[in-house]
Amino acid sequence: MELQEKIDKTFEERFGGHGAVYASAGRINLIGEHTDYNGGFVFPGAIDKVIMAEIRPNETDKVRVFSIDINDYAEFGLNEEDAPEASWARYIFGVAREVLKRGGVVKGFDAVFAGNVPLGAGLSSSAALESCFAFAINDMFNDNTIDKFELARIGQSTEHNYCGVNCGIMDQFASVMGQKGKLMRLDCRSMEFEYFPFEPKDYELVLVDSRVKHELADSPYNKRRQSCERVAKRLGIETLRDATMEMLEAVKTDITAEDYFRAKFVIEEKDRVLAVCDALNAGDYETVGRKMYETHRGLSKDYEVSCEELDFLNDLARECGVTGSRIMGGGFGGCTINLVKKELLPHFLEEVRARFNDKYGHEPQIYEVIISDGARKVCDAAR
Ligand code: ADP
Ligand code: MG
């Protein structure tokens, strides 16, 4: 059954009648990895996988919400002490609280929601969930007076304050601001952003989820951050955003080899994002693909956040003639993102499934994605 049909039917059964329908999307990041905490650029876009919710004010001070996918119901008030137990409901509670904290209006409502963003696969189902409800609350109770970027911040604060996830702004930003056929370059220092065309007619974007996650003993993420901070300090700048390779070479003998390679990756990655912007404006997807391979190499060899399975997927992509391929996300497992010529796709998918399975004993999960609209109203209650 179609997502909207399923939600409509369930809403009618649970609450009677209908509410308005809203949706928001998961996201990919084409290039720009480990750049956010260095004041650099990320390059995300919203995808054609969404969380969709039917919502109707209920004239009470309670939120009553049913999750179709988890088959669970939650009910909560809008005061701090009313936080629900269920973790999925805390995303919605958090969004409502964060709107109220900012002086916005939230009243009681009934809601039913479901989605097709895979959970925990690196496509940000949680950001889609937050953005969907933030957008809906803005539309239903605030005449859309809350700025869209602020809706993304509301989602981010929800993760920080109610879900224990200390994330950056990229996921919620992409989910809220995404547009069909466009990627966004977000400057993580100034928060300025710009849209770039992404309509690769002859190519598909395909995510290959290795379904492995390597938990390492000492926090590798924090160690990477510390390396970047040390080098920036040595260079007398706030973040590596302002560093060049010449500056880095000049201090090479004063810093450890490890810090050198970490900084080298960050500096080169910033330049790669800018090169991809030019390439997209020129419709040159071959260059985009080459930059993706370069990013993978940097993440694997210089930043050292890859793992055997992801390097295997990257090698396989290259061998199959895939245009671009790299780790997407923090690393140590999860997905690769691949830009694949349409005519190559069936062969690539067949190879990836069979050969990954041969080597690691399970098939990777494949997701084909199309760059699509972010948060939006799907239809009014009257229908
Ligand atoms: P992701 O990388 O997909 O964002 P997270 O662990 O951050 O992974 O978020 C996943 C959580 O978001 C789920 O455990 C659940 O609480 C909530 N969630 C996401 N999608 C749905 C859904 N379709 N229905 C209910 N809850 C969802
Ligand atoms: Mg998440």
Short mmCIF file of C-alpha atoms and ligand atoms in Angstrom, two decimals:
data_model
loop_
_atom_site.label_atom_id
_atom_site.label_comp_id
_atom_site.label_asym_id
_atom_site.label_seq_id
_atom_site.Cartn_x
_atom_site.Cartn_y
_atom_site.Cartn_z
CA MET A 1 0.00 0.00 0.00
CA GLU A 2 1.17 3.52 -0.72
CA LEU A 3 2.48 5.41 2.29
CA GLN A 4 -0.21 8.08 2.19
CA GLU A 5 -3.00 5.58 1.72
CA LYS A 6 -1.78 3.58 4.72
CA ILE A 7 -1.59 6.68 6.90
CA ASP A 8 -5.02 7.90 5.79
CA LYS A 9 -6.63 4.59 6.57
CA THR A 10 -4.96 4.27 9.97
CA PHE A 11 -5.82 7.84 10.95
CA GLU A 12 -9.46 7.27 10.11
CA GLU A 13 -9.57 4.02 12.10
CA ARG A 14 -7.85 5.52 15.17
CA PHE A 15 -9.20 9.04 15.31
CA GLY A 16 -12.02 9.26 12.72
CA GLY A 17 -12.02 11.71 9.80
CA HIS A 18 -8.82 13.22 8.48
CA GLY A 19 -6.02 15.61 9.25
CA ALA A 20 -3.57 17.46 7.03
CA VAL A 21 -0.64 15.42 5.69
CA TYR A 22 2.99 16.50 5.93
CA ALA A 23 6.26 14.87 4.89
CA SER A 24 9.95 15.35 5.21
CA ALA A 25 12.88 13.50 3.71
CA GLY A 26 15.98 11.51 4.55
CA ARG A 27 19.23 12.78 3.07
CA ILE A 28 22.50 11.88 1.40
CA ASN A 29 25.76 13.81 1.48
CA LEU A 30 27.52 13.76 -1.90
CA ILE A 31 30.87 15.02 -0.66
CA GLY A 32 32.32 16.93 2.31
CA GLU A 33 32.99 14.43 5.09
CA HIS A 34 34.42 15.27 8.55
CA THR A 35 34.38 18.90 7.42
CA ASP A 36 31.56 20.22 9.63
CA TYR A 37 33.61 20.45 12.84
CA ASN A 38 36.45 22.04 10.86
CA GLY A 39 34.28 24.94 9.71
CA GLY A 40 34.21 23.60 6.16
CA PHE A 41 31.52 22.65 3.65
CA VAL A 42 29.07 19.78 3.37
CA PHE A 43 27.07 18.98 0.26
CA PRO A 44 23.80 17.23 1.12
CA GLY A 45 20.48 16.76 -0.61
CA ALA A 46 17.05 15.43 0.40
CA ILE A 47 15.98 12.07 -1.07
CA ASP A 48 12.81 10.36 -2.22
CA LYS A 49 12.45 8.48 1.06
CA VAL A 50 10.31 10.21 3.66
CA ILE A 51 8.55 10.24 6.97
CA MET A 52 4.90 11.15 6.40
CA ALA A 53 2.41 12.18 9.08
CA GLU A 54 -1.30 12.91 9.17
CA ILE A 55 -2.00 15.44 11.89
CA ARG A 56 -5.06 17.23 13.29
CA PRO A 57 -5.38 19.61 16.25
CA ASN A 58 -7.53 17.96 18.94
CA GLU A 59 -8.54 20.95 21.11
CA THR A 60 -6.89 19.39 24.19
CA ASP A 61 -3.47 19.94 25.76
CA LYS A 62 -2.34 16.43 24.82
CA VAL A 63 -0.47 14.98 21.88
CA ARG A 64 -1.73 11.54 20.85
CA VAL A 65 0.38 9.80 18.27
CA PHE A 66 0.54 6.40 16.65
CA SER A 67 3.62 5.01 14.90
CA ILE A 68 2.53 2.60 12.16
CA ASP A 69 6.00 1.16 11.57
CA ILE A 70 6.71 0.45 15.23
CA ASN A 71 3.06 -0.37 15.92
CA ASP A 72 3.10 1.67 19.11
CA TYR A 73 0.99 4.45 20.58
CA ALA A 74 2.14 7.32 22.81
CA GLU A 75 0.37 10.14 24.58
CA PHE A 76 2.00 13.13 26.25
CA GLY A 77 1.37 16.65 27.50
CA LEU A 78 3.50 19.56 26.40
CA ASN A 79 5.21 20.24 29.76
CA GLU A 80 8.79 19.26 30.42
CA GLU A 81 7.80 16.60 32.95
CA ASP A 82 5.54 14.82 30.43
CA ALA A 83 8.39 13.33 28.32
CA PRO A 84 7.27 9.97 26.90
CA GLU A 85 9.14 6.72 27.52
CA ALA A 86 9.24 5.42 23.95
CA SER A 87 12.34 6.66 22.15
CA TRP A 88 10.51 7.24 18.85
CA ALA A 89 8.00 9.52 20.64
CA ARG A 90 10.77 11.58 22.23
CA TYR A 91 11.64 12.97 18.79
CA ILE A 92 8.13 14.42 18.51
CA PHE A 93 7.99 15.56 22.13
CA GLY A 94 11.43 17.18 21.70
CA VAL A 95 10.36 19.09 18.61
CA ALA A 96 7.25 20.39 20.39
CA ARG A 97 9.31 21.44 23.43
CA GLU A 98 11.92 23.18 21.31
CA VAL A 99 9.23 25.17 19.45
CA LEU A 100 7.75 26.24 22.80
CA LYS A 101 11.19 27.19 24.17
CA ARG A 102 11.58 29.55 21.24
CA GLY A 103 8.27 31.24 22.01
CA GLY A 104 6.32 29.38 19.31
CA VAL A 105 2.82 27.93 19.68
CA VAL A 106 2.09 24.22 20.07
CA LYS A 107 -1.35 22.86 20.92
CA GLY A 108 -2.58 19.32 21.37
CA PHE A 109 -2.92 17.18 18.26
CA ASP A 110 -3.63 13.67 17.03
CA ALA A 111 -1.18 12.12 14.61
CA VAL A 112 -0.40 8.94 12.71
CA PHE A 113 2.91 8.52 10.91
CA ALA A 114 5.00 6.09 8.91
CA GLY A 115 8.03 6.21 6.66
CA ASN A 116 10.32 4.54 4.17
CA VAL A 117 13.65 6.02 5.26
CA PRO A 118 15.61 2.99 6.49
CA LEU A 119 16.28 3.33 10.23
CA GLY A 120 19.88 3.69 11.32
CA ALA A 121 21.30 3.16 7.81
CA GLY A 122 22.92 6.59 7.62
CA LEU A 123 20.08 8.27 5.70
CA SER A 124 18.86 10.20 8.75
CA SER A 125 15.43 8.84 9.45
CA SER A 126 15.49 10.74 12.75
CA ALA A 127 16.04 14.08 11.00
CA ALA A 128 13.16 13.27 8.63
CA LEU A 129 10.93 12.56 11.62
CA GLU A 130 11.88 15.78 13.42
CA SER A 131 11.58 17.92 10.31
CA CYS A 132 8.19 16.51 9.40
CA PHE A 133 6.73 17.43 12.80
CA ALA A 134 8.59 20.75 13.04
CA PHE A 135 7.27 21.76 9.61
CA ALA A 136 3.73 20.65 10.54
CA ILE A 137 3.72 22.53 13.86
CA ASN A 138 4.95 25.65 12.08
CA ASP A 139 2.18 25.36 9.50
CA MET A 140 -0.67 24.38 11.84
CA PHE A 141 -0.03 26.62 14.85
CA ASN A 142 2.40 29.37 13.81
CA ASP A 143 1.26 30.56 10.35
CA ASN A 144 4.69 29.50 9.08
CA THR A 145 6.35 32.37 10.93
CA ILE A 146 9.25 30.24 12.15
CA ASP A 147 12.12 30.57 9.70
CA LYS A 148 12.92 27.31 7.85
CA PHE A 149 16.51 27.26 9.00
CA GLU A 150 15.23 27.56 12.56
CA LEU A 151 13.10 24.45 11.96
CA ALA A 152 16.34 22.60 11.25
CA ARG A 153 17.84 23.94 14.47
CA ILE A 154 14.74 22.76 16.33
CA GLY A 155 15.43 19.24 15.04
CA GLN A 156 19.10 19.47 15.98
CA SER A 157 18.27 20.68 19.51
CA THR A 158 15.80 17.83 19.82
CA GLU A 159 18.61 15.34 19.17
CA HIS A 160 20.87 17.12 21.68
CA ASN A 161 18.36 17.66 24.47
CA TYR A 162 15.93 14.75 24.20
CA CYS A 163 17.69 11.94 22.32
CA GLY A 164 21.28 12.13 23.59
CA VAL A 165 22.78 12.58 20.12
CA ASN A 166 25.29 15.42 19.80
CA CYS A 167 24.88 15.95 16.04
CA GLY A 168 25.69 18.83 13.70
CA ILE A 169 23.08 20.71 11.65
CA MET A 170 23.54 18.99 8.28
CA ASP A 171 20.90 16.25 8.51
CA GLN A 172 18.05 18.47 9.65
CA PHE A 173 19.14 21.24 7.30
CA ALA A 174 19.01 18.90 4.31
CA SER A 175 15.72 17.39 5.38
CA VAL A 176 14.03 20.78 5.78
CA MET A 177 15.59 22.74 2.91
CA GLY A 178 16.03 20.06 0.27
CA GLN A 179 14.67 20.63 -3.25
CA LYS A 180 14.06 18.26 -6.13
CA GLY A 181 17.06 18.04 -8.46
CA LYS A 182 19.26 20.19 -6.23
CA LEU A 183 22.08 19.64 -3.79
CA MET A 184 23.07 22.26 -1.26
CA ARG A 185 26.49 23.46 -0.32
CA LEU A 186 26.30 24.42 3.33
CA ASP A 187 29.08 26.48 4.84
CA CYS A 188 29.35 25.08 8.36
CA ARG A 189 31.07 28.23 9.61
CA SER A 190 28.78 30.99 8.33
CA MET A 191 25.71 28.72 7.82
CA GLU A 192 25.31 30.27 4.37
CA PHE A 193 24.09 27.88 1.73
CA GLU A 194 23.67 27.68 -2.00
CA TYR A 195 21.74 25.33 -4.29
CA PHE A 196 23.47 23.49 -7.14
CA PRO A 197 21.76 21.51 -9.92
CA PHE A 198 21.92 17.75 -9.56
CA GLU A 199 19.99 16.04 -12.33
CA PRO A 200 22.26 13.34 -13.66
CA LYS A 201 20.09 11.93 -16.45
CA ASP A 202 22.48 9.14 -17.39
CA TYR A 203 23.42 8.19 -13.84
CA GLU A 204 21.82 6.80 -10.70
CA LEU A 205 22.75 7.43 -7.10
CA VAL A 206 22.97 4.16 -5.22
CA LEU A 207 23.77 3.52 -1.58
CA VAL A 208 25.34 0.23 -0.64
CA ASP A 209 24.90 -0.43 3.07
CA SER A 210 27.54 -2.88 4.32
CA ARG A 211 25.41 -3.51 7.42
CA VAL A 212 28.54 -3.64 9.52
CA LYS A 213 29.42 -1.26 12.33
CA HIS A 214 32.81 -1.48 14.00
CA GLU A 215 32.78 -0.12 17.52
CA LEU A 216 36.31 0.84 18.45
CA ALA A 217 37.70 0.98 21.96
CA ASP A 218 38.92 4.58 22.17
CA SER A 219 36.67 7.13 20.57
CA PRO A 220 38.18 7.55 17.09
CA TYR A 221 35.92 10.47 16.29
CA ASN A 222 37.21 12.54 19.19
CA LYS A 223 40.79 11.66 18.32
CA ARG A 224 40.28 12.97 14.77
CA ARG A 225 38.79 16.18 16.13
CA GLN A 226 41.71 16.65 18.49
CA SER A 227 44.24 16.21 15.68
CA CYS A 228 42.45 18.89 13.64
CA GLU A 229 42.33 21.25 16.61
CA ARG A 230 46.03 20.76 17.37
CA VAL A 231 47.04 21.58 13.80
CA ALA A 232 44.76 24.62 13.64
CA LYS A 233 46.27 25.88 16.89
CA ARG A 234 49.79 25.37 15.55
CA LEU A 235 48.82 27.37 12.46
CA GLY A 236 47.32 30.12 14.61
CA ILE A 237 43.86 29.81 13.05
CA GLU A 238 40.50 28.94 14.52
CA THR A 239 39.69 25.96 12.29
CA LEU A 240 41.28 24.14 9.36
CA ARG A 241 38.82 25.94 7.10
CA ASP A 242 41.44 28.68 6.78
CA ALA A 243 44.39 26.37 6.17
CA THR A 244 46.08 25.68 2.84
CA MET A 245 48.45 22.86 1.91
CA GLU A 246 51.30 25.40 1.78
CA MET A 247 50.62 26.40 5.39
CA LEU A 248 50.50 22.75 6.40
CA GLU A 249 53.75 21.91 4.61
CA ALA A 250 55.43 24.80 6.44
CA VAL A 251 54.75 23.22 9.85
CA LYS A 252 55.13 19.60 8.77
CA THR A 253 58.26 18.99 10.83
CA ASP A 254 56.67 20.43 14.01
CA ILE A 255 53.65 18.13 14.06
CA THR A 256 53.20 14.38 14.22
CA ALA A 257 52.83 12.44 11.00
CA GLU A 258 49.36 11.40 12.13
CA ASP A 259 48.22 15.00 12.67
CA TYR A 260 49.72 15.95 9.32
CA PHE A 261 47.69 13.37 7.41
CA ARG A 262 44.47 14.21 9.28
CA ALA A 263 44.85 17.89 8.41
CA LYS A 264 45.84 17.09 4.83
CA PHE A 265 42.58 15.24 4.33
CA VAL A 266 40.48 18.10 5.72
CA ILE A 267 42.22 20.72 3.57
CA GLU A 268 41.95 18.63 0.41
CA GLU A 269 38.32 17.76 1.14
CA LYS A 270 37.39 21.44 1.30
CA ASP A 271 38.95 21.97 -2.13
CA ARG A 272 37.18 18.90 -3.49
CA VAL A 273 33.78 20.27 -2.48
CA LEU A 274 34.51 23.48 -4.33
CA ALA A 275 35.67 21.53 -7.39
CA VAL A 276 32.43 19.51 -7.32
CA CYS A 277 30.39 22.74 -7.31
CA ASP A 278 32.09 23.88 -10.51
CA ALA A 279 31.67 20.45 -12.06
CA LEU A 280 27.94 20.36 -11.27
CA ASN A 281 27.42 23.80 -12.76
CA ALA A 282 29.06 22.45 -15.92
CA GLY A 283 27.04 19.18 -15.78
CA ASP A 284 30.34 17.28 -15.61
CA TYR A 285 29.48 14.16 -13.61
CA GLU A 286 32.70 12.36 -14.53
CA THR A 287 34.67 14.93 -12.52
CA VAL A 288 32.17 14.64 -9.67
CA GLY A 289 32.80 10.89 -9.65
CA ARG A 290 36.57 11.29 -9.66
CA LYS A 291 36.35 13.58 -6.64
CA MET A 292 34.24 10.98 -4.82
CA TYR A 293 36.98 8.37 -5.32
CA GLU A 294 39.56 10.87 -4.10
CA THR A 295 37.48 11.46 -0.98
CA HIS A 296 37.31 7.75 -0.34
CA ARG A 297 41.05 7.41 -0.68
CA GLY A 298 41.58 10.30 1.74
CA LEU A 299 39.11 8.92 4.27
CA SER A 300 40.71 5.50 4.04
CA LYS A 301 44.44 6.30 3.90
CA ASP A 302 44.87 9.76 5.47
CA TYR A 303 41.94 10.11 7.86
CA GLU A 304 41.80 6.37 8.55
CA VAL A 305 38.08 6.04 9.16
CA SER A 306 37.37 3.28 6.64
CA CYS A 307 37.28 -0.45 7.27
CA GLU A 308 37.89 -3.59 5.25
CA GLU A 309 34.30 -3.96 4.09
CA LEU A 310 34.02 -0.36 2.86
CA ASP A 311 37.35 -0.52 1.04
CA PHE A 312 36.19 -3.76 -0.55
CA LEU A 313 32.99 -2.06 -1.78
CA ASN A 314 35.01 0.86 -3.11
CA ASP A 315 37.43 -1.39 -4.99
CA LEU A 316 34.53 -3.35 -6.41
CA ALA A 317 32.84 -0.17 -7.64
CA ARG A 318 36.02 0.88 -9.41
CA GLU A 319 36.42 -2.54 -10.96
CA CYS A 320 32.83 -2.44 -12.27
CA GLY A 321 33.44 0.94 -13.91
CA VAL A 322 31.27 2.92 -11.47
CA THR A 323 31.77 6.67 -12.01
CA GLY A 324 32.17 7.66 -8.34
CA SER A 325 32.15 5.86 -5.00
CA ARG A 326 33.03 6.71 -1.42
CA ILE A 327 32.19 6.14 2.21
CA MET A 328 29.21 8.22 3.28
CA GLY A 329 29.03 9.28 6.92
CA GLY A 330 31.51 9.05 9.76
CA GLY A 331 33.06 5.75 8.66
CA PHE A 332 34.01 2.44 10.36
CA GLY A 333 31.02 0.82 8.66
CA GLY A 334 27.73 1.92 7.19
CA CYS A 335 27.25 2.89 3.54
CA THR A 336 29.09 3.78 0.40
CA ILE A 337 27.46 6.27 -1.95
CA ASN A 338 27.88 5.48 -5.65
CA LEU A 339 27.30 7.45 -8.83
CA VAL A 340 26.60 4.80 -11.43
CA LYS A 341 25.98 5.00 -15.21
CA LYS A 342 22.45 3.68 -15.77
CA GLU A 343 23.52 0.97 -18.20
CA LEU A 344 26.04 -0.35 -15.67
CA LEU A 345 23.66 -0.53 -12.74
CA PRO A 346 22.26 -4.08 -13.12
CA HIS A 347 25.75 -5.55 -13.52
CA PHE A 348 27.13 -3.53 -10.59
CA LEU A 349 24.32 -4.53 -8.25
CA GLU A 350 24.62 -8.18 -9.19
CA GLU A 351 28.39 -8.14 -8.58
CA VAL A 352 28.12 -6.24 -5.31
CA ARG A 353 25.49 -8.56 -3.89
CA ALA A 354 27.23 -11.77 -4.90
CA ARG A 355 30.80 -10.86 -4.11
CA PHE A 356 30.15 -9.10 -0.82
CA ASN A 357 28.07 -12.08 0.25
CA ASP A 358 30.83 -14.51 -0.75
CA LYS A 359 33.36 -12.65 1.32
CA TYR A 360 31.39 -11.48 4.36
CA GLY A 361 28.51 -13.94 4.57
CA HIS A 362 25.66 -11.46 4.11
CA GLU A 363 24.35 -9.30 1.31
CA PRO A 364 24.64 -5.53 1.58
CA GLN A 365 21.42 -3.54 1.52
CA ILE A 366 20.95 -1.49 -1.65
CA TYR A 367 19.05 1.82 -1.78
CA GLU A 368 18.53 3.71 -5.03
CA VAL A 369 17.80 7.35 -4.31
CA ILE A 370 16.60 10.40 -6.24
CA ILE A 371 17.29 13.92 -5.04
CA SER A 372 13.88 15.26 -4.05
CA ASP A 373 11.97 17.86 -2.04
CA GLY A 374 12.46 18.21 1.71
CA ALA A 375 9.82 19.23 4.27
CA ARG A 376 6.42 20.00 2.79
CA LYS A 377 2.66 19.89 3.17
CA VAL A 378 1.27 17.01 1.13
CA CYS A 379 -2.43 17.90 1.40
CA ASP A 380 -5.05 19.68 3.53
CA ALA A 381 -7.42 17.97 5.92
CA ALA A 382 -10.40 18.70 3.67
CA ARG A 383 -10.63 15.92 1.10
P1 ADP B 1 19.18 7.45 11.46
O1 ADP B 1 20.61 7.39 11.02
O2 ADP B 1 18.29 6.71 10.52
O3 ADP B 1 18.73 8.84 11.75
P2 ADP B 1 18.83 7.22 14.29
O4 ADP B 1 19.22 6.16 15.26
O5 ADP B 1 19.37 8.58 14.47
O6 ADP B 1 19.14 6.64 12.83
O7 ADP B 1 17.24 7.37 14.29
C1 ADP B 1 16.43 6.23 14.24
C2 ADP B 1 15.30 6.40 15.26
O8 ADP B 1 14.36 7.36 14.75
C3 ADP B 1 14.51 5.13 15.43
O9 ADP B 1 15.09 4.33 16.45
C4 ADP B 1 13.14 5.67 15.84
O10 ADP B 1 13.13 6.04 17.21
C5 ADP B 1 13.04 6.95 15.02
N1 ADP B 1 12.39 6.65 13.72
C6 ADP B 1 12.93 6.77 12.50
N2 ADP B 1 12.08 6.37 11.52
C7 ADP B 1 10.95 5.99 12.16
C8 ADP B 1 9.70 5.47 11.72
N3 ADP B 1 9.43 5.24 10.43
N4 ADP B 1 8.77 5.20 12.66
C9 ADP B 1 9.03 5.41 13.98
N5 ADP B 1 10.19 5.89 14.44
C10 ADP B 1 11.15 6.18 13.56
MG MG B 2 19.71 10.10 13.15
#
